[in-house]
GROMACS .gro file of C-alpha atoms in nm:
model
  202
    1UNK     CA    1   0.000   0.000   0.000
    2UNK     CA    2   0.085   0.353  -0.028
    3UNK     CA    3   0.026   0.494   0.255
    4UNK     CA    4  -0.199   0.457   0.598
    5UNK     CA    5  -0.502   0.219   0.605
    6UNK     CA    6  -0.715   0.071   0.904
    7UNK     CA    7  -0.431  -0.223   0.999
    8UNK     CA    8  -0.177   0.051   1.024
    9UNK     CA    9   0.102   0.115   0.800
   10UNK     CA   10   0.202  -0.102   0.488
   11UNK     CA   11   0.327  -0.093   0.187
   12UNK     CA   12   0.190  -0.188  -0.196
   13UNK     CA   13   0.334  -0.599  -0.144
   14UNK     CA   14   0.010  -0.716   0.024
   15UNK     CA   15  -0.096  -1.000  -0.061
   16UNK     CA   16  -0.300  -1.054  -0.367
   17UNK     CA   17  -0.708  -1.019  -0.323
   18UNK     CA   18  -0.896  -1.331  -0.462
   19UNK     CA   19  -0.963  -1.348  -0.812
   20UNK     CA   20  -1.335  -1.307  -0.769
   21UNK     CA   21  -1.314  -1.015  -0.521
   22UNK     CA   22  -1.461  -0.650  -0.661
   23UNK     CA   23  -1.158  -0.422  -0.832
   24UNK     CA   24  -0.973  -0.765  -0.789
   25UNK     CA   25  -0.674  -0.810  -1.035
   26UNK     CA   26  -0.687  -1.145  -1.196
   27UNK     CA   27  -0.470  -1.406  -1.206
   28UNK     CA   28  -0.398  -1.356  -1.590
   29UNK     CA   29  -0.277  -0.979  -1.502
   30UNK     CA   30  -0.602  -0.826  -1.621
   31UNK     CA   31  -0.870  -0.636  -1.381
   32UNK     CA   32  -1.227  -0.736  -1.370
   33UNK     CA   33  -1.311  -0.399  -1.555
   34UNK     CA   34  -1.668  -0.276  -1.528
   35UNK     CA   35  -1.724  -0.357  -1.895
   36UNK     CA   36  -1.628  -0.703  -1.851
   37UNK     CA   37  -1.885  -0.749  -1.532
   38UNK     CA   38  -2.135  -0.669  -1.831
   39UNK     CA   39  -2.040  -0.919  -2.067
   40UNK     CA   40  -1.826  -0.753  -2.348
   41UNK     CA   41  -1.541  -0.948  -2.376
   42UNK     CA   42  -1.458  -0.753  -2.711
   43UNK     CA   43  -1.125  -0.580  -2.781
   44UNK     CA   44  -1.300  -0.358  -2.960
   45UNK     CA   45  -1.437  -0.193  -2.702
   46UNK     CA   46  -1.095   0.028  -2.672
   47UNK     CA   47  -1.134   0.122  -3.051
   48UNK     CA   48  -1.364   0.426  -2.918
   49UNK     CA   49  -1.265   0.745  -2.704
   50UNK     CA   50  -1.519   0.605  -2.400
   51UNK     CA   51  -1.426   0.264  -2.393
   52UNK     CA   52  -1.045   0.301  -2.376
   53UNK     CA   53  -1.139   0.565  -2.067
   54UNK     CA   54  -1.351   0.299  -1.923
   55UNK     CA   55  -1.052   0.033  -1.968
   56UNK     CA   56  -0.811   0.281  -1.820
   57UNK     CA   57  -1.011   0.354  -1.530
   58UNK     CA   58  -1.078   0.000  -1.455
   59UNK     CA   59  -0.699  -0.091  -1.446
   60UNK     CA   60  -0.632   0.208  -1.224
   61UNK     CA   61  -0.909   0.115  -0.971
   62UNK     CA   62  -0.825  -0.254  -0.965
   63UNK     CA   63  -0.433  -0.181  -0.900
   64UNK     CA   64  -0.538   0.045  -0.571
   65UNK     CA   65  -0.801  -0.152  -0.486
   66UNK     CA   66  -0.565  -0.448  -0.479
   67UNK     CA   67  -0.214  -0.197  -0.336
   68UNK     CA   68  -0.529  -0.072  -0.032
   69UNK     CA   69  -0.688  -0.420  -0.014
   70UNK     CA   70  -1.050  -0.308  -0.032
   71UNK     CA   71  -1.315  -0.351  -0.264
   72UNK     CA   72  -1.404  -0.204  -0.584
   73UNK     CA   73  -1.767  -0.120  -0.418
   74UNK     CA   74  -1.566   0.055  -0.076
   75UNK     CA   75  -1.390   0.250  -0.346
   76UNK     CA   76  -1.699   0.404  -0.499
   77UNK     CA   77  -1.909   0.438  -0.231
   78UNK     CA   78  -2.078   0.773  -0.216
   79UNK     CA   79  -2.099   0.804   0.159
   80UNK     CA   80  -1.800   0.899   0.368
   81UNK     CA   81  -1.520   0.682   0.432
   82UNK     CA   82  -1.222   0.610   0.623
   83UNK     CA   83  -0.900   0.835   0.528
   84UNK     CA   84  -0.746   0.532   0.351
   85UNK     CA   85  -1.017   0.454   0.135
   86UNK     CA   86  -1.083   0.818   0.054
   87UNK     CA   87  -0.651   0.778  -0.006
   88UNK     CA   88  -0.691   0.454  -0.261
   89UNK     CA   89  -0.992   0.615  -0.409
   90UNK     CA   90  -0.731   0.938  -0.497
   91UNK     CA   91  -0.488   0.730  -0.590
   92UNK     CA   92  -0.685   0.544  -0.853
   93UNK     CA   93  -0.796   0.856  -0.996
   94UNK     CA   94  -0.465   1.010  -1.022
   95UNK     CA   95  -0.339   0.631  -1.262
   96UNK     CA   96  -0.643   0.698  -1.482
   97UNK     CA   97  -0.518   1.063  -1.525
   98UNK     CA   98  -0.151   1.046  -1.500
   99UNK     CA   99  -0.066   0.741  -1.662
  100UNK     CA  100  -0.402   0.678  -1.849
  101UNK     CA  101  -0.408   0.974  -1.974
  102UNK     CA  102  -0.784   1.027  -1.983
  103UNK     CA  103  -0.908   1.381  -1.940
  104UNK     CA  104  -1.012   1.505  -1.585
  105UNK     CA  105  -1.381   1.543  -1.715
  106UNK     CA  106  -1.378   1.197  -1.823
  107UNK     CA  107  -1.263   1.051  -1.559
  108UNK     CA  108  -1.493   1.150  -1.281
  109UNK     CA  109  -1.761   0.996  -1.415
  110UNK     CA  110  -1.617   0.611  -1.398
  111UNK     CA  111  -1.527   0.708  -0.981
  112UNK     CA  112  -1.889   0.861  -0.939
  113UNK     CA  113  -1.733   1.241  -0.879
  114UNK     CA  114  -1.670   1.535  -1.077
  115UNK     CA  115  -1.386   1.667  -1.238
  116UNK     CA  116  -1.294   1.911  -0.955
  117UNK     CA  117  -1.279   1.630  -0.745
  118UNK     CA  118  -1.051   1.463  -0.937
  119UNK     CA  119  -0.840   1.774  -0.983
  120UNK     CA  120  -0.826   1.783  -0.608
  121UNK     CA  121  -0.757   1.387  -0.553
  122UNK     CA  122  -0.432   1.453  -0.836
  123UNK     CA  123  -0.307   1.753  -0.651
  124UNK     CA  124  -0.309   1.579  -0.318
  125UNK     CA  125  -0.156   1.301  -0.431
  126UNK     CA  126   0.119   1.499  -0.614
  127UNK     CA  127   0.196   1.670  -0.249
  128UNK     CA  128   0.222   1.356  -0.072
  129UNK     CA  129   0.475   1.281  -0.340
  130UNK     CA  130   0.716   1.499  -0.122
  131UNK     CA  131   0.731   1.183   0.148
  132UNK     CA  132   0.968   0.949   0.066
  133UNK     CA  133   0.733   0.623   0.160
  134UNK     CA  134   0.433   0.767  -0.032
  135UNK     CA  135   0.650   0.860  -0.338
  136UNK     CA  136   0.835   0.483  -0.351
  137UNK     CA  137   0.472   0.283  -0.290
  138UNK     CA  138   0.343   0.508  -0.547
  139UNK     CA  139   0.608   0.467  -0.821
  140UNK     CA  140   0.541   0.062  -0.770
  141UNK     CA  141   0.156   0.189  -0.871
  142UNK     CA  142   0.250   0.342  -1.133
  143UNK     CA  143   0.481   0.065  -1.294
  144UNK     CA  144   0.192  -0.169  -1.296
  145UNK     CA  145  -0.021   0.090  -1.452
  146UNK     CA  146   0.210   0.169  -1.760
  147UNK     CA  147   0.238  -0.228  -1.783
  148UNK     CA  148  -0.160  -0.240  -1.817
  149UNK     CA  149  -0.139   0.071  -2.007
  150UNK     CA  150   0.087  -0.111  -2.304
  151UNK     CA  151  -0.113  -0.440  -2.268
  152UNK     CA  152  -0.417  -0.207  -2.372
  153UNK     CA  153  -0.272  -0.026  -2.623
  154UNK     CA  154  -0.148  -0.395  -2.753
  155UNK     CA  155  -0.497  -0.500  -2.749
  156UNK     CA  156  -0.598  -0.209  -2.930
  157UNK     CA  157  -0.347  -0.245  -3.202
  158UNK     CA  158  -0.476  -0.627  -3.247
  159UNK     CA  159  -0.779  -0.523  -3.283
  160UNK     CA  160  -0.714  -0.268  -3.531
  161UNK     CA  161  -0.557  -0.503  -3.718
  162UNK     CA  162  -0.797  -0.739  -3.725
  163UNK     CA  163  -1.042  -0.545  -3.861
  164UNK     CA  164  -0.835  -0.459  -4.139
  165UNK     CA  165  -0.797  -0.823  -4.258
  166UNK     CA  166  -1.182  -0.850  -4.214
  167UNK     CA  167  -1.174  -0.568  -4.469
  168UNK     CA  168  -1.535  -0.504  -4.597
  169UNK     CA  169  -1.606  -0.859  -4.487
  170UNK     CA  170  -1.980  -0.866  -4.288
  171UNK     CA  171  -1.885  -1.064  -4.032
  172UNK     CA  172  -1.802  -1.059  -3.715
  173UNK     CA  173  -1.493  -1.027  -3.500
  174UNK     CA  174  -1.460  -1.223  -3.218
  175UNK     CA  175  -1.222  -1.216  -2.951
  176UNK     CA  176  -1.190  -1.552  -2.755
  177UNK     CA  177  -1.026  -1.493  -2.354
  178UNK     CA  178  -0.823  -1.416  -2.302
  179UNK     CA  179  -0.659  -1.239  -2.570
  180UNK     CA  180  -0.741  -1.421  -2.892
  181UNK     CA  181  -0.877  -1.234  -3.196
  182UNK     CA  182  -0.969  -1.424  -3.506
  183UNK     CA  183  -1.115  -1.265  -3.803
  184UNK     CA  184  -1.322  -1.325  -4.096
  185UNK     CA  185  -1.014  -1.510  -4.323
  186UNK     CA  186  -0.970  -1.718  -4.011
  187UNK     CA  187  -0.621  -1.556  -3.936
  188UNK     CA  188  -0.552  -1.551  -3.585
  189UNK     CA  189  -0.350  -1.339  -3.329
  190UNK     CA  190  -0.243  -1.395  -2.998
  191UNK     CA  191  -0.093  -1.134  -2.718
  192UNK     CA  192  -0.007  -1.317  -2.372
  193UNK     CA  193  -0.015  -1.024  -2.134
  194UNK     CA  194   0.323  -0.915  -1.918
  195UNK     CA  195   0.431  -1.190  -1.698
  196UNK     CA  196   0.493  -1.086  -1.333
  197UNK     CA  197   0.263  -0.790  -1.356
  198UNK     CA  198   0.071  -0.977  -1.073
  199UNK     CA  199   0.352  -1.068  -0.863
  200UNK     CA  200   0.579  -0.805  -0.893
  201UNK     CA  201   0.416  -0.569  -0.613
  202UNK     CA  202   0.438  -0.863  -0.379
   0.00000   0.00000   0.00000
């Protein structure tokens, strides 16, 4: 963990939430994103603006939810909540901004706030970057993210590509879990995603 939660202070090599747990990260490497709870196993979701913010946010929330050990739904409650909660919660929000790169505005709405709370959660977290602790726990955050981050942008390349060999084709794409796209010639491509990126923060 980064900072302070309610067992005292640790660090982000906590032991690894089960693989069924809200904002868990599975055992593959990938979080049980919010689009995935509703089915859509499609890489294509990250072609579009909103679903590569929705994939971003979901990697950031699993990674503190997992570096905090609490739950996705403690995370996004609207209600208050204990300091390190209300800390994981900031921290998630600063990896979809920071390192996801999605815009303030459009990344409130996946953490149930506004964007001048998320302004707010980025420049706290940027002043607790001045302790030492904080600033190492938080650089081990941030490593997983930009793993995620390229496993994304691999699966988003994949899937561009696939639907060029379609070409004009009507049929459909499908992506097979974990990360196998096949397309209407019957090529296939394969991406295994980065090994240790679930054991590396232990």
């Amino acid at each position: 963990m980064v900072g302070d939660r309610r067992d005292g202070a640790a660090d982000a090599v906590g032991g690894a939430p089960a693989d069924n747990a809200p904002g868990a990260v599975r055992q593959d490497g990938r979080s049980q994103g919010r689009h995935e709870r509703q089915g859509d196993s499609s890489a294509r979701i990250l072609l579009n603006e909103e679903g590569w913010n929705a994939a971003c946010a979901a990697a950031a929330q699993a990674i503190a939810a997992h570096a905090y050990d609490m739950t996705l739904d403690q995370m996004l409650a609207k209600n208050r909540c204990r300091a390190w909660i209300a800390e994981g919660r900031q921290v998630a929000m600063y990896l979809t901004h920071v390192i996801g790169q999605v815009p303030l505005s459009d990344t409130g709405p996946h953490f149930g706030r506004d964007r001048t709370t998320v302004a707010h959660a980025c420049a706290r977290i940027e002043d607790r970057r001045d302790e030492d602790y904080f600033d190492n726990g938080l650089m081990r955050l941030e490593s997983l993210m930009m793993k995620r981050v390229g496993e994304l942008k691999m699966q988003r390349l994949l899937a561009v590509e696939a639907a060029r060999e379609a070409g004009n084709r009507d049929h459909e794409i499908t992506i097979e879990k974990p990360l196998i796209i096949r397309t209407a010639k019957g090529k296939f491509y394969t991406f295994q995603p980065i090994e240790g990126q679930q054991t590396e923060d232990r």
